Amino acid sequence: MSEQSLPALAAPATWRAPTAEGRPVRLLLIGVAVAFIVLFLGFPLLVVFIEAFRNGAGAYFGAFADPDTQHAILLTLLVAAIAVPANLVFGVCAAWAIAKYQFRGKAFLITLIDLPFSVSPVIAGLIYVIMFGSHGYFGPWLNDRDIQIIFAVPGIVLATIFVTFPFVARELIPLMDEQGTQDEEAAISLGASGWQTFRRVTLPNVKWGLMYGVLLCNARAMGEFGAVAVVSGHIRGLTNTMPLHIEILYNDYQWVAAFTVASLLALLALVTLVVKSVLEWRFSHELANGPR
Amino acid sequence: MTLAATSATFRSWRQPSIIPGFGLTFGVAMVYLSLIVLIPIALLILRTTQLSWAEYWEIATSERVVAALRLSFGAALIAAAINAVFGVIVAWVLVRYEFPGKRLIDAIVDLPFALPTAVAGIALTAIFAGNGWVGQFIEPLGIKVAYTSIGVVIALTFIGLPFVVRTLQPVIMEIERETEEAAATLGANRRQAILRVILPTLVPALLTGFVLALARGIGEYGSVVFIAGNLPYRTEIAPLLIVIRLTEFDYNGATAIATIMLAIAFVMFLTINLIQVWARRRFGYV
Amino acid sequence: MRRLVYGAVLSMVLAVSAQAQTTLLNVSYDPTRELYRAYNAEFIKFWKEKTGETVTIQQSHGGSGAQARAVIDGLKADVLTLALEGDINAVAEKTKKIPADWRGRLPNNSGPYTSTYVFLVRKGNPKNLKDWGDLVKPGVDVIVPNPKTSGGAQWAYLAAWGYADRLYKGDEAKVKAFVAALYKNVPVLDSGARGSTTTFVQRGLGDVLLSWENEAFLAINELGPDKFDIVVPPLSIKAEPPVALVVGNAEAKGATKVAQAYLEHLYSAPAQKIIAKNYYRPAKPELADPADLKRFPEVELLTIDDPVFGGWAKVTPKHFANGAIFDQIYKR
């Protein structure tokens, strides 16, 4: 953990730990990393907030009074609340099955899991149109029963699940692979059940990867634009998620309102900060005593 | 019970293990994978069978499609490479060092996921256009970023960054300090330790992050259309061509381009994943 | 968090039950947002007074072609108010929910308003751009949306074509060369009309923006009258965005009567006033406010049925289909 590098930092500049870089190297690396992040992430973030506060804080908070905006926020939360847990369960199961056992066709299976990443968001939306649209494979059947999937909330949820499908699994598989199976095998031979082993042995080992997976999955679920745009129908106050609503506001010349909603999504990044801090605090005891 | 029974028949292709739960987790994963990914994609591919091979080949090799695919894949490749280099540095710095503002930097790495791609495109264009913060300084030098293929690379770098950083971070955290210490004790200097001990452990995660960033870049649409000029043959990306085909009500043309992209990406993924699995079996670790 | 989710579920339920009362879904293209926001308020009032019923109108905006596709794929629009006749024709053909003779079912070929394409230039018109011929000069940067993704941009292309056709007396090779030269001067093909406006206004790119007349007025009002001028070329095109009732959907919902009234009311005096106020040229100018009408400059307008075009049925395959003239001018 990062805390472990602290003694090296505190030590006089002339002495350094064999497992730390020299001060110039360290400063150079920090400089490069910070410059890169500021240029590629910091500036866009700044643009969003500058535009959002262009007309002052009053206009910023005023933008949330619009009922369509509120509805878009709620819809986005609802979609994420369904998509993220679904993909979490899948991700953990897939990672367990893939990382803890040896079987043929593993690379192929992982590739199938990666597949949604390589599907353009435009196509991800189109897939559901091809399945559930009026001229799609299941369209006529659904039509006869008056079930609306695309251009309604179910379609938006499906498209979001598809786009965020691999995140948790992809974050966990390399990590669990890296850790091997000795710990679990030891626990099992000591008489622990599978579930106990997972909860007590595996979960603590993968908690960071799991956290990143969930956070990324959630961020992408809330921020997804392309795929959702295809299946939403863009009905104001009904099927517009936050990203779609931002586009509408932007096209309405309501730039302040558009960037205000965008800034809210940008703040999701801060959720990462909070969750991480909480987890670090929660596990600090364990980290101090733990093997790693 | 049935799951256990089924898992028994798997024994032939799976090495036995005392860890329980394979049947359950594998079953859940496969059912979900089939419902969400395999069946929909199979139907997409089925849709292209409405085209004859000759028609399909004509679309795949038409000059415009090839130009768009080359731009999408080329720009995504460059962007993923940039992210691989800087992503390692960022992830390393975030895990190993302490400096003011570190937590904030760590937090905004997720920004490209949370920010809708259209907003990202607008913001990046605002920064790199001739009258933007960065554009006003580099455009007099003859470097045009916005509305050129460089703009596409910039947008895709933004989009792909979290993939590399977030895949590497947990792995760097898990590197055992003991291994490094052992290397140091055995007389390796720091550079040797990094090159021979640390980087090799990072390779699988780095490869994964690289491929994910690459794949995401190939398909990206929302942010790129704002910063690319969208001129046919020059700054037109493949997903835009798909949208254009859809606007012409040409679903078959659209799905044809989509399946070409899918096939190339699939082969790329499979190659990388095979290398990883092979390396793991060969060396026990990578 | 949990409460928010419940709230979201609740609001979904409410949204669904709200559909039980009379609702209309108007699926429209991009630049009509302001117009229909004003018109919907007027119609709701009108319908309440006339029948005592409260009607809710839902709006959906997007690229004209994308919107048509959504309706074809099952978006339950009751009325369509798109940029191009061809888009409504596509819906009629593929869904059979709109009768083939829809254009004759409302006055003025189902066009309650028209518009045209004008030039938006930087203040003082520094490059002195007055007519289409000035746009092909070297060093002039033209900003125009991609006619492949933005239906409205097809009107701009056609206006240029019409000008060149008259200039070269119908010599198609020369006309094609002229249009090709014009698009050589385009550094960015944005995917939609508003995207182009942003490129021109916010990014400071280009010398001239080819824009819907109403968009040009709106851009000047919203973004600074001291920064831009409108230049009206002597010849332009009469853009006729059509409206149609999606009979199949409205009937299924039992809303045919109100949907039909919604479209018919567009031709009434209060609606025509709203139309002119939003910078669209009203179909019945005599009903609109003369002060609003004065803002529209006199300009000779070609129509799509002019022999040089021969109607949309000929224009789309000849100019905009895959591999047609617009694609050819970009071929290297």
mmCIF file of C-alpha atoms in Angstrom, chain A residues 128-143 148 150-151, chain B residues 47 251, chain C residues 69-76 94-95 97 249:
data_model
loop_
_atom_site.group_PDB
_atom_site.id
_atom_site.type_symbol
_atom_site.label_atom_id
_atom_site.label_comp_id
_atom_site.label_asym_id
_atom_site.label_seq_id
_atom_site.Cartn_x
_atom_site.Cartn_y
_atom_site.Cartn_z
ATOM 1 C CA TYR A 128 -31.851 -4.183 -29.388
ATOM 2 C CA VAL A 129 -33.661 -2.458 -32.231
ATOM 3 C CA ILE A 130 -32.998 -5.516 -34.372
ATOM 4 C CA MET A 131 -34.332 -7.735 -31.578
ATOM 5 C CA PHE A 132 -37.260 -5.766 -30.210
ATOM 6 C CA GLY A 133 -38.079 -3.153 -32.883
ATOM 7 C CA SER A 134 -41.327 -3.384 -34.844
ATOM 8 C CA HIS A 135 -39.448 -5.084 -37.656
ATOM 9 C CA GLY A 136 -37.136 -6.977 -35.317
ATOM 10 C CA TYR A 137 -37.072 -10.664 -34.457
ATOM 11 C CA PHE A 138 -39.376 -10.398 -31.437
ATOM 12 C CA GLY A 139 -41.069 -7.121 -32.402
ATOM 13 C CA PRO A 140 -44.346 -8.457 -33.800
ATOM 14 C CA TRP A 141 -44.771 -10.879 -30.877
ATOM 15 C CA LEU A 142 -44.243 -8.046 -28.372
ATOM 16 C CA ASN A 143 -46.507 -5.759 -30.351
ATOM 17 C CA GLN A 148 -42.929 -1.915 -25.135
ATOM 18 C CA ILE A 150 -37.315 -0.244 -26.840
ATOM 19 C CA PHE A 151 -38.218 3.431 -26.676
ATOM 20 C CA ARG B 47 -29.161 -10.151 -39.807
ATOM 21 C CA TYR B 251 -29.737 -1.608 -41.985
ATOM 22 C CA ARG C 69 -36.187 5.401 -38.087
ATOM 23 C CA ALA C 70 -37.286 5.329 -34.462
ATOM 24 C CA VAL C 71 -40.928 5.530 -35.512
ATOM 25 C CA ILE C 72 -40.395 2.778 -38.075
ATOM 26 C CA ASP C 73 -38.824 0.649 -35.346
ATOM 27 C CA GLY C 74 -41.720 1.174 -32.985
ATOM 28 C CA LEU C 75 -41.609 4.586 -31.336
ATOM 29 C CA LYS C 76 -45.324 5.292 -30.894
ATOM 30 C CA LYS C 94 -42.388 0.777 -43.992
ATOM 31 C CA THR C 95 -45.083 0.872 -41.314
ATOM 32 C CA LYS C 97 -49.440 3.512 -40.418
ATOM 33 C CA ASN C 249 -50.619 4.796 -33.731
#
